[in-house]
């Protein structure tokens, strides 16, 4: 069914149609909230979780992520006083988990992320999703 809005609540009624005509409408269905496939919903720019500062003198941190329809991602992670790093790679969605593999890494002395990661992805709202692993939970907001 096309034209439904993500996270909007809908109830449906149906009627059987045959050679004799249309039957009576059913009772309304339970409420449903449609959502686009997860991978399609990730496409775009997101402000990610702040980068943890190595020291108080590093100041505040931020991250900006870009997910593309071709399964590529890139991210800039930085602090206001200690530099940061850029990463890029590939991502996949498998059974509700986002998996990513870092392909490149450039940056300062700030410690880089691991070469691969996995986390459960869940949309909190239309414009925010959370990735959680066994230790951490990170929220991303649409840029």
PDB file of C-alpha atoms in Angstrom:
ATOM      1  CA  UNK A   1       0.000   0.000   0.000  1.00  0.00           C
ATOM      2  CA  UNK A   2       1.452   3.364  -0.985  1.00  0.00           C
ATOM      3  CA  UNK A   3       1.031   6.829   0.468  1.00  0.00           C
ATOM      4  CA  UNK A   4       1.080   5.965   4.160  1.00  0.00           C
ATOM      5  CA  UNK A   5       3.170   8.127   6.478  1.00  0.00           C
ATOM      6  CA  UNK A   6       5.819   6.561   8.723  1.00  0.00           C
ATOM      7  CA  UNK A   7       4.740   6.348  12.380  1.00  0.00           C
ATOM      8  CA  UNK A   8       1.162   7.501  11.639  1.00  0.00           C
ATOM      9  CA  UNK A   9      -1.511   5.221  13.129  1.00  0.00           C
ATOM     10  CA  UNK A  10      -3.955   3.550  10.730  1.00  0.00           C
ATOM     11  CA  UNK A  11      -6.912   1.177  11.046  1.00  0.00           C
ATOM     12  CA  UNK A  12      -8.243  -0.705   8.033  1.00  0.00           C
ATOM     13  CA  UNK A  13     -11.626  -2.096   6.994  1.00  0.00           C
ATOM     14  CA  UNK A  14     -11.972  -4.553   4.146  1.00  0.00           C
ATOM     15  CA  UNK A  15     -14.790  -6.004   2.096  1.00  0.00           C
ATOM     16  CA  UNK A  16     -14.869  -9.099  -0.070  1.00  0.00           C
ATOM     17  CA  UNK A  17     -15.752  -8.544  -3.720  1.00  0.00           C
ATOM     18  CA  UNK A  18     -16.887 -11.279  -6.106  1.00  0.00           C
ATOM     19  CA  UNK A  19     -19.263 -11.753  -9.031  1.00  0.00           C
ATOM     20  CA  UNK A  20     -22.231 -11.086  -6.709  1.00  0.00           C
ATOM     21  CA  UNK A  21     -20.805  -7.710  -5.647  1.00  0.00           C
ATOM     22  CA  UNK A  22     -19.208  -6.305  -2.514  1.00  0.00           C
ATOM     23  CA  UNK A  23     -19.850  -7.765   0.896  1.00  0.00           C
ATOM     24  CA  UNK A  24     -20.134  -5.804   4.126  1.00  0.00           C
ATOM     25  CA  UNK A  25     -17.152  -3.944   5.539  1.00  0.00           C
ATOM     26  CA  UNK A  26     -15.234  -5.652   8.298  1.00  0.00           C
ATOM     27  CA  UNK A  27     -14.778  -4.197  11.744  1.00  0.00           C
ATOM     28  CA  UNK A  28     -11.744  -1.872  11.920  1.00  0.00           C
ATOM     29  CA  UNK A  29      -8.405  -3.651  12.285  1.00  0.00           C
ATOM     30  CA  UNK A  30      -6.096  -3.186  15.216  1.00  0.00           C
ATOM     31  CA  UNK A  31      -4.069   0.005  14.973  1.00  0.00           C
ATOM     32  CA  UNK A  32      -0.904  -0.337  12.873  1.00  0.00           C
ATOM     33  CA  UNK A  33       2.052   2.010  12.355  1.00  0.00           C
ATOM     34  CA  UNK A  34       3.823   1.474   9.023  1.00  0.00           C
ATOM     35  CA  UNK A  35       7.563   2.041   8.684  1.00  0.00           C
ATOM     36  CA  UNK A  36       9.820   1.984   5.641  1.00  0.00           C
ATOM     37  CA  UNK A  37      12.531  -0.683   5.563  1.00  0.00           C
ATOM     38  CA  UNK A  38      15.317   0.238   7.960  1.00  0.00           C
ATOM     39  CA  UNK A  39      18.091   0.550   5.377  1.00  0.00           C
ATOM     40  CA  UNK A  40      16.048   2.978   3.271  1.00  0.00           C
ATOM     41  CA  UNK A  41      15.277   5.076   6.329  1.00  0.00           C
ATOM     42  CA  UNK A  42      18.977   5.422   7.227  1.00  0.00           C
ATOM     43  CA  UNK A  43      19.806   7.156   3.934  1.00  0.00           C
ATOM     44  CA  UNK A  44      20.788  10.749   4.556  1.00  0.00           C
ATOM     45  CA  UNK A  45      22.822  12.877   6.943  1.00  0.00           C
ATOM     46  CA  UNK A  46      22.649  12.371  10.687  1.00  0.00           C
ATOM     47  CA  UNK A  47      24.185  14.028  13.707  1.00  0.00           C
ATOM     48  CA  UNK A  48      25.576  11.174  15.732  1.00  0.00           C
ATOM     49  CA  UNK A  49      26.570  10.832  19.341  1.00  0.00           C
ATOM     50  CA  UNK A  50      29.190  13.253  20.623  1.00  0.00           C
ATOM     51  CA  UNK A  51      32.745  12.016  20.480  1.00  0.00           C
ATOM     52  CA  UNK A  52      34.031  11.449  24.019  1.00  0.00           C
ATOM     53  CA  UNK A  53      36.843  13.865  24.787  1.00  0.00           C
ATOM     54  CA  UNK A  54      40.229  12.368  25.630  1.00  0.00           C
ATOM     55  CA  UNK A  55      40.805  15.110  28.193  1.00  0.00           C
ATOM     56  CA  UNK A  56      38.855  18.095  29.537  1.00  0.00           C
ATOM     57  CA  UNK A  57      41.063  20.374  27.419  1.00  0.00           C
ATOM     58  CA  UNK A  58      39.671  18.750  24.232  1.00  0.00           C
ATOM     59  CA  UNK A  59      36.382  20.589  24.663  1.00  0.00           C
ATOM     60  CA  UNK A  60      33.103  19.437  23.185  1.00  0.00           C
ATOM     61  CA  UNK A  61      32.777  16.704  20.578  1.00  0.00           C
ATOM     62  CA  UNK A  62      30.408  15.890  17.742  1.00  0.00           C
ATOM     63  CA  UNK A  63      29.931  13.466  14.894  1.00  0.00           C
ATOM     64  CA  UNK A  64      28.226  13.741  11.529  1.00  0.00           C
ATOM     65  CA  UNK A  65      27.258  10.611   9.562  1.00  0.00           C
ATOM     66  CA  UNK A  66      26.164  10.076   5.949  1.00  0.00           C
ATOM     67  CA  UNK A  67      24.466   6.827   4.809  1.00  0.00           C
ATOM     68  CA  UNK A  68      23.914   6.280   1.057  1.00  0.00           C
ATOM     69  CA  UNK A  69      21.517   4.094  -0.928  1.00  0.00           C
ATOM     70  CA  UNK A  70      24.491   2.097  -2.243  1.00  0.00           C
ATOM     71  CA  UNK A  71      25.368   0.883   1.278  1.00  0.00           C
ATOM     72  CA  UNK A  72      28.257   3.273   1.892  1.00  0.00           C
ATOM     73  CA  UNK A  73      28.755   5.429   4.965  1.00  0.00           C
ATOM     74  CA  UNK A  74      31.112   8.183   5.983  1.00  0.00           C
ATOM     75  CA  UNK A  75      31.544   9.954   9.287  1.00  0.00           C
ATOM     76  CA  UNK A  76      33.406  12.930  10.663  1.00  0.00           C
ATOM     77  CA  UNK A  77      34.133  12.725  14.374  1.00  0.00           C
ATOM     78  CA  UNK A  78      35.812  15.644  16.041  1.00  0.00           C
ATOM     79  CA  UNK A  79      36.414  17.574  19.223  1.00  0.00           C
ATOM     80  CA  UNK A  80      36.651  21.346  19.384  1.00  0.00           C
ATOM     81  CA  UNK A  81      40.323  21.425  20.532  1.00  0.00           C
ATOM     82  CA  UNK A  82      41.947  18.015  19.887  1.00  0.00           C
ATOM     83  CA  UNK A  83      41.070  17.290  16.270  1.00  0.00           C
ATOM     84  CA  UNK A  84      39.285  14.174  15.164  1.00  0.00           C
ATOM     85  CA  UNK A  85      39.083  11.679  12.359  1.00  0.00           C
ATOM     86  CA  UNK A  86      37.138  10.712   9.258  1.00  0.00           C
ATOM     87  CA  UNK A  87      36.008   7.170   8.546  1.00  0.00           C
ATOM     88  CA  UNK A  88      34.184   5.591   5.630  1.00  0.00           C
ATOM     89  CA  UNK A  89      33.045   2.113   4.779  1.00  0.00           C
ATOM     90  CA  UNK A  90      30.094  -0.138   4.049  1.00  0.00           C
ATOM     91  CA  UNK A  91      26.970  -0.893   6.049  1.00  0.00           C
ATOM     92  CA  UNK A  92      24.372  -3.660   5.938  1.00  0.00           C
ATOM     93  CA  UNK A  93      21.081  -4.254   7.715  1.00  0.00           C
ATOM     94  CA  UNK A  94      20.512  -7.897   8.676  1.00  0.00           C
ATOM     95  CA  UNK A  95      17.579  -8.938  10.875  1.00  0.00           C
ATOM     96  CA  UNK A  96      17.304  -5.498  12.460  1.00  0.00           C
ATOM     97  CA  UNK A  97      21.030  -5.188  13.107  1.00  0.00           C
ATOM     98  CA  UNK A  98      23.249  -2.650  11.409  1.00  0.00           C
ATOM     99  CA  UNK A  99      26.703  -3.931  10.627  1.00  0.00           C
ATOM    100  CA  UNK A 100      29.454  -1.703   9.384  1.00  0.00           C
ATOM    101  CA  UNK A 101      32.955  -2.242   8.207  1.00  0.00           C
ATOM    102  CA  UNK A 102      35.454   0.593   8.295  1.00  0.00           C
ATOM    103  CA  UNK A 103      37.314   0.864   5.022  1.00  0.00           C
ATOM    104  CA  UNK A 104      39.382   4.000   5.526  1.00  0.00           C
ATOM    105  CA  UNK A 105      40.454   6.095   8.473  1.00  0.00           C
ATOM    106  CA  UNK A 106      42.256   9.431   8.468  1.00  0.00           C
ATOM    107  CA  UNK A 107      42.772  11.836  11.295  1.00  0.00           C
ATOM    108  CA  UNK A 108      44.748  13.039  14.235  1.00  0.00           C
ATOM    109  CA  UNK A 109      46.015  11.243  17.291  1.00  0.00           C
ATOM    110  CA  UNK A 110      42.454  10.720  18.458  1.00  0.00           C
ATOM    111  CA  UNK A 111      41.930   6.929  18.788  1.00  0.00           C
ATOM    112  CA  UNK A 112      40.054   5.510  15.760  1.00  0.00           C
ATOM    113  CA  UNK A 113      36.938   3.318  16.012  1.00  0.00           C
ATOM    114  CA  UNK A 114      37.117  -0.468  15.587  1.00  0.00           C
ATOM    115  CA  UNK A 115      37.434  -1.957  12.099  1.00  0.00           C
ATOM    116  CA  UNK A 116      33.949  -3.480  12.286  1.00  0.00           C
ATOM    117  CA  UNK A 117      30.896  -3.051  14.498  1.00  0.00           C
ATOM    118  CA  UNK A 118      27.401  -4.432  14.959  1.00  0.00           C
ATOM    119  CA  UNK A 119      24.416  -3.038  16.799  1.00  0.00           C
ATOM    120  CA  UNK A 120      20.647  -3.345  16.997  1.00  0.00           C
ATOM    121  CA  UNK A 121      18.992  -0.440  15.189  1.00  0.00           C
ATOM    122  CA  UNK A 122      15.625   0.986  16.251  1.00  0.00           C
ATOM    123  CA  UNK A 123      13.895   4.160  15.150  1.00  0.00           C
ATOM    124  CA  UNK A 124      12.791   6.294  18.092  1.00  0.00           C
ATOM    125  CA  UNK A 125      10.937   8.795  15.876  1.00  0.00           C
ATOM    126  CA  UNK A 126      10.873   9.571  12.162  1.00  0.00           C
ATOM    127  CA  UNK A 127      13.970  11.750  12.670  1.00  0.00           C
ATOM    128  CA  UNK A 128      15.938   9.782  15.259  1.00  0.00           C
ATOM    129  CA  UNK A 129      17.287   6.257  15.574  1.00  0.00           C
ATOM    130  CA  UNK A 130      19.320   4.415  18.172  1.00  0.00           C
ATOM    131  CA  UNK A 131      22.019   1.791  17.694  1.00  0.00           C
ATOM    132  CA  UNK A 132      22.692  -0.366  20.737  1.00  0.00           C
ATOM    133  CA  UNK A 133      25.228  -3.077  21.399  1.00  0.00           C
ATOM    134  CA  UNK A 134      25.864  -5.069  24.561  1.00  0.00           C
ATOM    135  CA  UNK A 135      27.621  -2.098  26.216  1.00  0.00           C
ATOM    136  CA  UNK A 136      26.555   1.202  24.650  1.00  0.00           C
ATOM    137  CA  UNK A 137      23.566   2.915  23.088  1.00  0.00           C
ATOM    138  CA  UNK A 138      24.008   5.734  20.570  1.00  0.00           C
ATOM    139  CA  UNK A 139      21.303   8.095  19.306  1.00  0.00           C
ATOM    140  CA  UNK A 140      21.436   9.700  15.853  1.00  0.00           C
ATOM    141  CA  UNK A 141      19.263  12.679  14.855  1.00  0.00           C
ATOM    142  CA  UNK A 142      18.430  13.709  11.297  1.00  0.00           C
ATOM    143  CA  UNK A 143      20.682  16.612  10.224  1.00  0.00           C
TER     144      UNK A 143
END
